[in-house]
């Protein structure tokens, strides 16, 4: 291993600019002549917009324009598209109501975009936004999955009966029913996967910048995938050809999925800039983020697990209602289907699985991918019901898992829900976790806690997930409306330094370092010689961006493919220089060598001769040394692992303290262990946040009660111990790096481990169930209820 | 609106400006002085992305008017280390890099400056002190693990 190659914990290249305050986030950009936009948002959850009077706002100081949905409609602006088409059981297409960037006649959630005020300064725009007079005629409101499916429920969309976007299924229903018919035990569980608000620390921001001279339009935006935004906005919403539209996503302050989607504000500022001939900037205030960034999760499920006497899983039956919010967001249809139902096999050999998902519209913010996206919902459901089964059958929960694991020799393993796992070793990650968490010593620790008057519990989850959605043609058959490959250009400069252009986007993941390590490793050059460029459609040929933990497995593989082409060409150049045949040239450690001799030429010399081709095979080879590649993966990758959480609960207050967290993951080959550990830490924190602290709450009228950091509980440093992370590697078998993906494992694996730990502590005092987030209040009430103590209930009513 | 004359020392240089009485310090820094290393992450004074040092103490620049810095020495993330080729990082900045205490970098300026104030008050803070001190700084990326390690290292102690 070289000092900066694959496997080295190289310090991050990008850190320096962030540490000295020279990062360049979208809101740090200001364009000459720039105007500021403020969005007028609906204060009510559901209303007919009877009239909008912008007269007073237009007369306010500094105001340049006020636009409404009618203005956009007059310009034939299209709706924000959904990039995945899902079919219902009966073969019908999902209901896909038009989602205009500014709503013309009806607001469907608190925060819905009703108008935009554009002024010379931000303060002027904000002041004038308050003067836009909108006549809202309120309509009945739906908030929860339960509200939406109630018979006779009011409708979010008049032409969507039952508020049902789609009613989808996966798996073999008859085979699953048969499995249940011969089961010795059936375990039943209702679970709720709480709605979350992603909260990347950088609020969204967008600047539209139309240049009347060149007729070029530029959008600077906080995006995880600028090319996707160019395609969606250019093609479907504003009708601007790719060649005339540039999308730049500079430094982005975290995404976690929430910056994948094409948002209304991007289209609004771009369209307004073209109308006004001046740049227009919009920056979200955090309260706007809460009511306009797509939310995550929000499933209500009933699950049943069929087992035989020995505890072998025979079948799993799942029925889920998924809240998609008021509109279908970019991946809103894919998350509760192909990223959820397909994962219900977990790590287990369950032979028959059937899952149905009814996706419903409600008067809430659209729901879409948030770190894990569908896979946390699947893992939570499986790992909760497996624990429940262990309790009901009196089988040790670790033993029950082991008995049902897909064994190492069964890979590649075809699940009954469409996926084929390429590789894994679930016993190995489990063993590692048990040892690292001192699972055996828990009984003693529990005893000690009793002495302090505390309830102590330990919980486990063994999960599998799927990253790098692929391949494109299969995804296309399943309804994807885009490709799922990644692109790269490797440009070798005349003196042998290298610039890599990647379609992946880094917003915290450290690609500028890891991708440079791949180059360093393959070309045998120092990492300081490598520059990684991303986030600009003008510089990068194409890209699908970064989400679903795909960057290394897909984007990194594209880089490898391009590097292979560079080496191949370099071999021919070296053959000419060294007067040997290309087949005899070996490349290692930055040198082309005639095999078995000491005749060699350095990579930098080959690069130089490619650009100064004086002694060069010009008849066969073009000058220059640059290669591009597109990589379309053959399959998903399947990271897996085991998470263990230990908690201590104060029965007097219900406060849950996380005392230990152990993560033992198999993310495939690791390029930079330091960065991988950091990704796992961050995912664990978000997963523990979901399990214990975070929840998006609307009241019955659709008002967002958790609309700021005062009432949406963001985890703080004091909420966590140090995390104990480690891995066991089984390389991915179908990509050239052997990498699987790491961005989401923490938020997928740990929530069930936390809740299983909380229940482990509470079941002995009579508590039978608890939902996320297990806040101190909820835990305290559960303890009171179990004791038959009316205290908790009295306060509740 | 009548303006107020303001003179302060900003990142080591004396600066005079006319500010409106309701101009927030963060807006003065970002928009008035182009110091965009100070970030805005919330509108309820909770995230700490906007932390700067004023008179040596860490303050949330979104929660202070610009005119309140009259006569004070204000240090933003840009002023912590000389920004020249080969310029050395402040020990706290270096510790964040060494311990991978940042991912997206958005919370980082606030984290670093909060930490500088912590170790000024409590050299060699223990883990609990660091975690408690960072109550007002939210990071969504790192799970705080490496931030705590970095702060302890930058404070001369810890691992
Ligand atoms: S911007 Fe969030 S605390 Fe100042
Ligand atoms: S590094 Fe991204 S918020 Fe802290």
Tab-separated table of N, CA, C and O in Angstrom, chain A residues 94-143:
chain	number	residue	atom	x	y	z
A	94	UNK	N	-49.116	4.942	-11.570
A	94	UNK	CA	-49.314	5.772	-10.385
A	94	UNK	C	-49.971	7.103	-10.772
A	94	UNK	O	-49.843	7.557	-11.906
A	95	UNK	N	-50.655	7.701	-9.813
A	95	UNK	CA	-51.261	9.015	-10.038
A	95	UNK	C	-50.176	10.065	-9.822
A	95	UNK	O	-49.514	10.062	-8.783
A	96	UNK	N	-50.043	10.923	-10.806
A	96	UNK	CA	-48.907	11.844	-10.813
A	96	UNK	C	-49.401	13.264	-11.083
A	96	UNK	O	-49.207	13.784	-12.175
A	97	UNK	N	-50.038	13.869	-10.106
A	97	UNK	CA	-50.594	15.196	-10.366
A	97	UNK	C	-49.492	16.203	-10.699
A	97	UNK	O	-48.361	16.081	-10.218
A	98	UNK	N	-49.836	17.166	-11.509
A	98	UNK	CA	-48.855	18.186	-11.903
A	98	UNK	C	-48.438	18.997	-10.675
A	98	UNK	O	-49.270	19.367	-9.852
A	99	UNK	N	-47.142	19.246	-10.568
A	99	UNK	CA	-46.596	19.963	-9.411
A	99	UNK	C	-45.976	21.277	-9.878
A	99	UNK	O	-44.779	21.359	-10.135
A	100	UNK	N	-46.797	22.324	-9.999
A	100	UNK	CA	-46.245	23.585	-10.517
A	100	UNK	C	-45.305	24.236	-9.500
A	100	UNK	O	-45.557	24.139	-8.302
A	101	UNK	N	-44.236	24.886	-9.961
A	101	UNK	CA	-43.304	25.518	-9.017
A	101	UNK	C	-43.990	26.578	-8.150
A	101	UNK	O	-43.688	26.699	-6.966
A	102	UNK	N	-44.888	27.368	-8.748
A	102	UNK	CA	-45.732	28.264	-7.944
A	102	UNK	C	-47.161	27.773	-8.161
A	102	UNK	O	-47.602	27.622	-9.305
A	103	UNK	N	-47.877	27.510	-7.075
A	103	UNK	CA	-49.200	26.905	-7.240
A	103	UNK	C	-50.205	27.969	-7.677
A	103	UNK	O	-50.272	29.046	-7.085
A	104	UNK	N	-50.970	27.713	-8.730
A	104	UNK	CA	-51.852	28.749	-9.244
A	104	UNK	C	-53.158	28.922	-8.461
A	104	UNK	O	-53.615	30.030	-8.261
A	105	UNK	N	-53.733	27.816	-8.012
A	105	UNK	CA	-55.085	27.969	-7.481
A	105	UNK	C	-55.350	27.222	-6.192
A	105	UNK	O	-56.392	27.377	-5.593
A	106	UNK	N	-54.399	26.406	-5.764
A	106	UNK	CA	-54.669	25.643	-4.550
A	106	UNK	C	-53.363	25.350	-3.831
A	106	UNK	O	-52.408	24.891	-4.461
A	107	UNK	N	-53.328	25.656	-2.533
A	107	UNK	CA	-52.155	25.333	-1.726
A	107	UNK	C	-52.421	24.026	-1.023
A	107	UNK	O	-53.530	23.801	-0.520
A	108	UNK	N	-51.408	23.139	-0.989
A	108	UNK	CA	-51.667	21.800	-0.466
A	108	UNK	C	-50.831	21.422	0.747
A	108	UNK	O	-50.932	20.317	1.250
A	109	UNK	N	-49.972	22.297	1.204
A	109	UNK	CA	-49.311	22.065	2.503
A	109	UNK	C	-48.806	23.395	3.034
A	109	UNK	O	-48.618	24.352	2.268
A	110	UNK	N	-48.614	23.448	4.330
A	110	UNK	CA	-48.028	24.656	4.915
A	110	UNK	C	-46.634	24.802	4.325
A	110	UNK	O	-45.833	23.871	4.377
A	111	UNK	N	-46.364	25.959	3.739
A	111	UNK	CA	-45.064	26.173	3.101
A	111	UNK	C	-45.119	26.086	1.591
A	111	UNK	O	-44.128	26.373	0.915
A	112	UNK	N	-46.258	25.674	1.048
A	112	UNK	CA	-46.398	25.582	-0.407
A	112	UNK	C	-46.104	26.959	-1.027
A	112	UNK	O	-46.466	27.985	-0.476
A	113	UNK	N	-45.459	26.948	-2.206
A	113	UNK	CA	-45.039	28.198	-2.840
A	113	UNK	C	-46.208	28.856	-3.565
A	113	UNK	O	-46.724	28.282	-4.524
A	114	UNK	N	-46.562	30.057	-3.138
A	114	UNK	CA	-47.721	30.728	-3.710
A	114	UNK	C	-47.299	31.898	-4.608
A	114	UNK	O	-47.910	32.164	-5.628
A	115	UNK	N	-46.255	32.598	-4.224
A	115	UNK	CA	-45.790	33.738	-5.025
A	115	UNK	C	-44.324	33.985	-4.711
A	115	UNK	O	-43.787	33.450	-3.735
A	116	UNK	N	-43.692	34.783	-5.568
A	116	UNK	CA	-42.304	35.157	-5.287
A	116	UNK	C	-42.184	36.674	-5.409
A	116	UNK	O	-42.726	37.272	-6.338
A	117	UNK	N	-41.498	37.260	-4.428
A	117	UNK	CA	-41.257	38.700	-4.447
A	117	UNK	C	-39.774	38.904	-4.710
A	117	UNK	O	-38.926	38.284	-4.057
A	118	UNK	N	-39.470	39.763	-5.673
A	118	UNK	CA	-38.074	39.971	-6.066
A	118	UNK	C	-37.734	41.449	-5.891
A	118	UNK	O	-38.457	42.322	-6.392
A	119	UNK	N	-36.664	41.707	-5.145
A	119	UNK	CA	-36.322	43.094	-4.827
A	119	UNK	C	-34.815	43.285	-4.857
A	119	UNK	O	-34.050	42.322	-4.976
A	120	UNK	N	-34.420	44.537	-4.719
A	120	UNK	CA	-32.994	44.878	-4.782
A	120	UNK	C	-32.213	44.294	-3.613
A	120	UNK	O	-31.046	43.950	-3.754
A	121	UNK	N	-32.824	44.231	-2.431
A	121	UNK	CA	-32.134	43.633	-1.285
A	121	UNK	C	-33.014	42.551	-0.673
A	121	UNK	O	-34.229	42.529	-0.874
A	122	UNK	N	-32.359	41.706	0.107
A	122	UNK	CA	-33.072	40.622	0.767
A	122	UNK	C	-34.110	41.206	1.740
A	122	UNK	O	-35.243	40.731	1.815
A	123	UNK	N	-33.701	42.241	2.469
A	123	UNK	CA	-34.597	42.824	3.466
A	123	UNK	C	-35.836	43.413	2.792
A	123	UNK	O	-36.960	43.274	3.289
A	124	UNK	N	-35.622	44.064	1.640
A	124	UNK	CA	-36.771	44.642	0.931
A	124	UNK	C	-37.708	43.541	0.432
A	124	UNK	O	-38.933	43.667	0.529
A	125	UNK	N	-37.134	42.488	-0.084
A	125	UNK	CA	-37.974	41.388	-0.586
A	125	UNK	C	-38.762	40.771	0.551
A	125	UNK	O	-39.943	40.447	0.417
A	126	UNK	N	-38.110	40.652	1.682
A	126	UNK	CA	-38.776	40.018	2.815
A	126	UNK	C	-39.909	40.907	3.331
A	126	UNK	O	-41.020	40.420	3.623
A	127	UNK	N	-39.625	42.189	3.429
A	127	UNK	CA	-40.662	43.105	3.921
A	127	UNK	C	-41.858	43.096	2.972
A	127	UNK	O	-43.018	43.045	3.398
A	128	UNK	N	-41.584	43.101	1.677
A	128	UNK	CA	-42.676	43.174	0.707
A	128	UNK	C	-43.461	41.862	0.647
A	128	UNK	O	-44.672	41.876	0.370
A	129	UNK	N	-42.783	40.743	0.930
A	129	UNK	CA	-43.491	39.454	0.897
A	129	UNK	C	-44.654	39.459	1.886
A	129	UNK	O	-45.705	38.871	1.639
A	130	UNK	N	-44.442	40.170	2.973
A	130	UNK	CA	-45.502	40.262	3.976
A	130	UNK	C	-46.685	41.099	3.510
A	130	UNK	O	-47.742	41.093	4.145
A	131	UNK	N	-46.514	41.821	2.415
A	131	UNK	CA	-47.584	42.697	1.916
A	131	UNK	C	-48.421	42.040	0.820
A	131	UNK	O	-49.426	42.596	0.376
A	132	UNK	N	-47.984	40.865	0.370
A	132	UNK	CA	-48.773	40.176	-0.663
A	132	UNK	C	-50.024	39.613	0.011
A	132	UNK	O	-49.940	38.880	1.000
A	133	UNK	N	-51.157	40.007	-0.531
A	133	UNK	CA	-52.414	39.656	0.113
A	133	UNK	C	-53.032	38.459	-0.621
A	133	UNK	O	-53.438	38.573	-1.772
A	134	UNK	N	-53.057	37.327	0.050
A	134	UNK	CA	-53.604	36.120	-0.580
A	134	UNK	C	-54.901	35.746	0.126
A	134	UNK	O	-54.944	35.680	1.357
A	135	UNK	N	-55.931	35.511	-0.670
A	135	UNK	CA	-57.218	35.102	-0.093
A	135	UNK	C	-57.280	33.571	-0.100
A	135	UNK	O	-57.477	32.953	-1.142
A	136	UNK	N	-57.046	32.977	1.058
A	136	UNK	CA	-57.074	31.514	1.183
A	136	UNK	C	-58.449	31.065	1.650
A	136	UNK	O	-58.916	31.510	2.696
A	137	UNK	N	-59.089	30.209	0.888
A	137	UNK	CA	-60.357	29.639	1.340
A	137	UNK	C	-60.081	28.205	1.765
A	137	UNK	O	-59.844	27.323	0.939
A	138	UNK	N	-60.090	28.001	3.052
A	138	UNK	CA	-59.559	26.751	3.594
A	138	UNK	C	-60.411	25.543	3.266
A	138	UNK	O	-61.633	25.607	3.192
A	139	UNK	N	-59.697	24.429	3.069
A	139	UNK	CA	-60.318	23.156	2.725
A	139	UNK	C	-59.965	22.141	3.820
A	139	UNK	O	-59.015	22.358	4.581
A	140	UNK	N	-60.701	21.037	3.878
A	140	UNK	CA	-60.376	20.027	4.899
A	140	UNK	C	-58.953	19.489	4.723
A	140	UNK	O	-58.447	19.430	3.604
A	141	UNK	N	-58.350	19.083	5.817
A	141	UNK	CA	-56.917	18.756	5.835
A	141	UNK	C	-56.684	17.293	6.217
A	141	UNK	O	-57.339	16.763	7.103
A	142	UNK	N	-55.727	16.673	5.537
A	142	UNK	CA	-55.264	15.319	5.864
A	142	UNK	C	-53.803	15.393	6.240
A	142	UNK	O	-53.023	16.018	5.537
A	143	UNK	N	-53.424	14.718	7.296
A	143	UNK	CA	-52.025	14.798	7.710
A	143	UNK	C	-51.340	13.431	7.729
A	143	UNK	O	-50.242	13.265	7.194
